[in-house]
Every structure is written in C-alpha cells, then in structure tokens.
Amino acid sequence: MLHIHTKVFTNWAPQPSRTFKAGHLAYTGQCFFNDDVSETINKVTSTPSATHTAACATGMTDSTSSTTPMWHYDPVVKLEKLGVIIDQGLVGFITMGINASAAYDLV
C-alpha cells in the first residue's frame, strides 16, 4: 500500500546544513492512497514498489489504514489529476488536526 509517513514538530529551527533542529514531536502518523492509485503507480517501473516481489498490503488488509477510520479521521489523500491522464501528474490534499501542545519522545 502506497503511503507517506509523517512527523510534525513544533518549536523547530532551520540549520545552515538545510536541515532543522527538532523541538517537540507533536504528531507521528501516516497518510494513505486508495488501492487503485497504489496499483497504478506500482505499475510504473521507476518506482521501488514496481520491482520487488513481496506481496503488498491493500487498504483493507493493512493494520494501520484499516483501523484509522475508527479513530474518527480519514487518512486517505484526496487526489486530482493535473491533466487528462495520470501521466500528466497528480496533486494531493489532506487535512490534519494536530495538538501542538503534545510532546512525544523521538523514536
């Protein structure tokens, strides 16, 4: 299943090395894409997923994506084509609510 890992930091500062000094970790999570989008992208040979032989989890069999609706939010990225066909590109949208006062340990 195609997904993006996310970490949200508060009180961070940019560094000269083009990295950042982390403050508080307020959120760790994942965003997912619909299975049909994952399948289409996995057919492109330039993606790492297109060349491995391991079975991929679908949205309904993935332990994280299948339980997140129970947590009262939708972790699926909404996509729009930038042209008529998917090869012309996509833009994705997702809304995340973050508790900025939360502070979790970095793992």
C-alpha positions as YAML, in Angstrom:
chain: A
units: angstrom
residues:
- id: 1
  name: MET
  ca: [0.00, 0.00, 0.00]
- id: 2
  name: LEU
  ca: [1.38, 3.36, -1.03]
- id: 3
  name: HIS
  ca: [1.64, 5.68, 1.97]
- id: 4
  name: ILE
  ca: [3.54, 8.63, 3.44]
- id: 5
  name: HIS
  ca: [4.98, 8.68, 6.97]
- id: 6
  name: THR
  ca: [4.52, 11.99, 8.76]
- id: 7
  name: LYS
  ca: [6.08, 13.68, 11.77]
- id: 8
  name: VAL
  ca: [5.03, 17.16, 12.92]
- id: 9
  name: PHE
  ca: [7.39, 19.19, 15.08]
- id: 10
  name: THR
  ca: [6.75, 22.43, 16.95]
- id: 11
  name: ASN
  ca: [9.44, 24.85, 18.12]
- id: 12
  name: TRP
  ca: [11.85, 23.80, 15.39]
- id: 13
  name: ALA
  ca: [14.66, 25.87, 13.91]
- id: 14
  name: PRO
  ca: [16.31, 25.76, 10.46]
- id: 15
  name: GLN
  ca: [20.01, 24.89, 10.38]
- id: 16
  name: PRO
  ca: [22.71, 26.10, 7.94]
- id: 17
  name: SER
  ca: [23.03, 22.50, 6.68]
- id: 18
  name: ARG
  ca: [19.50, 22.76, 5.22]
- id: 19
  name: THR
  ca: [18.17, 20.50, 7.98]
- id: 20
  name: PHE
  ca: [16.33, 21.53, 11.13]
- id: 21
  name: LYS
  ca: [16.78, 21.27, 14.87]
- id: 22
  name: ALA
  ca: [13.72, 19.47, 16.19]
- id: 23
  name: GLY
  ca: [11.66, 20.87, 19.01]
- id: 24
  name: HIS
  ca: [8.68, 18.93, 20.34]
- id: 25
  name: LEU
  ca: [7.34, 16.00, 18.35]
- id: 26
  name: ALA
  ca: [3.60, 16.74, 18.30]
- id: 27
  name: TYR
  ca: [2.43, 14.02, 15.91]
- id: 28
  name: THR
  ca: [3.56, 10.82, 14.17]
- id: 29
  name: GLY
  ca: [1.30, 9.17, 11.64]
- id: 30
  name: GLN
  ca: [0.69, 8.03, 8.09]
- id: 31
  name: CYS
  ca: [-1.33, 9.17, 5.09]
- id: 32
  name: PHE
  ca: [-2.57, 6.61, 2.58]
- id: 33
  name: PHE
  ca: [-3.68, 6.45, -1.05]
- id: 34
  name: ASN
  ca: [-6.62, 4.46, -2.43]
- id: 35
  name: ASP
  ca: [-5.72, 0.97, -3.63]
- id: 36
  name: ASP
  ca: [-6.48, 1.77, -7.29]
- id: 37
  name: VAL
  ca: [-4.00, 4.66, -7.17]
- id: 38
  name: SER
  ca: [-1.38, 2.46, -5.48]
- id: 39
  name: GLU
  ca: [-1.83, -0.23, -8.14]
- id: 40
  name: THR
  ca: [-1.49, 2.29, -10.98]
- id: 41
  name: ILE
  ca: [1.66, 3.84, -9.51]
- id: 42
  name: ASN
  ca: [3.18, 0.42, -8.75]
- id: 43
  name: LYS
  ca: [2.98, -0.40, -12.49]
- id: 44
  name: VAL
  ca: [5.46, 2.40, -13.24]
- id: 45
  name: THR
  ca: [8.87, 0.74, -13.49]
- id: 46
  name: SER
  ca: [10.76, 3.65, -11.95]
- id: 47
  name: THR
  ca: [9.17, 3.10, -8.54]
- id: 48
  name: PRO
  ca: [10.84, 0.78, -5.99]
- id: 49
  name: SER
  ca: [7.49, -0.95, -5.46]
- id: 50
  name: ALA
  ca: [7.38, -1.99, -9.12]
- id: 51
  name: THR
  ca: [10.49, -4.16, -8.84]
- id: 52
  name: HIS
  ca: [10.07, -6.06, -5.57]
- id: 53
  name: THR
  ca: [8.34, -9.43, -5.42]
- id: 54
  name: ALA
  ca: [6.81, -9.21, -1.93]
- id: 55
  name: ALA
  ca: [3.04, -9.03, -1.69]
- id: 56
  name: CYS
  ca: [1.69, -5.57, -0.94]
- id: 57
  name: ALA
  ca: [-0.99, -4.99, 1.66]
- id: 58
  name: THR
  ca: [-4.20, -3.44, 0.42]
- id: 59
  name: GLY
  ca: [-6.08, -0.79, 2.36]
- id: 60
  name: MET
  ca: [-8.42, -3.34, 3.90]
- id: 61
  name: THR
  ca: [-5.60, -5.70, 4.97]
- id: 62
  name: ASP
  ca: [-3.14, -3.06, 6.21]
- id: 63
  name: SER
  ca: [-3.31, -2.99, 10.00]
- id: 64
  name: THR
  ca: [-2.93, 0.80, 10.24]
- id: 65
  name: SER
  ca: [-5.03, 2.06, 7.35]
- id: 66
  name: SER
  ca: [-7.92, -0.30, 8.07]
- id: 67
  name: THR
  ca: [-8.23, 0.86, 11.71]
- id: 68
  name: THR
  ca: [-7.80, 4.63, 11.34]
- id: 69
  name: PRO
  ca: [-11.45, 5.28, 10.40]
- id: 70
  name: MET
  ca: [-12.30, 4.02, 13.90]
- id: 71
  name: TRP
  ca: [-10.16, 6.88, 15.22]
- id: 72
  name: HIS
  ca: [-12.54, 9.41, 13.59]
- id: 73
  name: TYR
  ca: [-10.36, 10.75, 10.82]
- id: 74
  name: ASP
  ca: [-9.81, 9.88, 7.18]
- id: 75
  name: PRO
  ca: [-6.12, 9.19, 6.43]
- id: 76
  name: VAL
  ca: [-6.65, 8.88, 2.66]
- id: 77
  name: VAL
  ca: [-5.10, 11.60, 0.46]
- id: 78
  name: LYS
  ca: [-7.62, 13.11, -1.99]
- id: 79
  name: LEU
  ca: [-6.07, 13.30, -5.46]
- id: 80
  name: GLU
  ca: [-6.81, 15.39, -8.54]
- id: 81
  name: LYS
  ca: [-5.25, 14.85, -11.96]
- id: 82
  name: LEU
  ca: [-3.23, 17.78, -13.30]
- id: 83
  name: GLY
  ca: [-4.29, 16.86, -16.83]
- id: 84
  name: VAL
  ca: [-6.48, 14.38, -18.63]
- id: 85
  name: ILE
  ca: [-4.37, 11.32, -17.78]
- id: 86
  name: ILE
  ca: [-2.47, 10.30, -14.65]
- id: 87
  name: ASP
  ca: [0.88, 10.55, -16.51]
- id: 88
  name: GLN
  ca: [0.43, 14.34, -16.53]
- id: 89
  name: GLY
  ca: [0.72, 14.40, -12.75]
- id: 90
  name: LEU
  ca: [-1.37, 14.48, -9.60]
- id: 91
  name: VAL
  ca: [-1.86, 16.88, -6.73]
- id: 92
  name: GLY
  ca: [-2.97, 15.60, -3.34]
- id: 93
  name: PHE
  ca: [-4.88, 17.15, -0.45]
- id: 94
  name: ILE
  ca: [-5.30, 16.06, 3.15]
- id: 95
  name: THR
  ca: [-6.30, 17.90, 6.32]
- id: 96
  name: MET
  ca: [-4.61, 17.05, 9.60]
- id: 97
  name: GLY
  ca: [-5.55, 18.32, 13.04]
- id: 98
  name: ILE
  ca: [-2.53, 18.49, 15.33]
- id: 99
  name: ASN
  ca: [-2.38, 19.02, 19.08]
- id: 100
  name: ALA
  ca: [0.52, 21.49, 19.06]
- id: 101
  name: SER
  ca: [0.99, 21.20, 22.83]
- id: 102
  name: ALA
  ca: [1.61, 17.43, 22.64]
- id: 103
  name: ALA
  ca: [5.21, 16.28, 23.09]
- id: 104
  name: TYR
  ca: [6.17, 12.70, 22.28]
- id: 105
  name: ASP
  ca: [9.57, 11.02, 22.52]
- id: 106
  name: LEU
  ca: [11.56, 10.81, 19.30]
- id: 107
  name: VAL
  ca: [11.95, 7.18, 18.30]
...
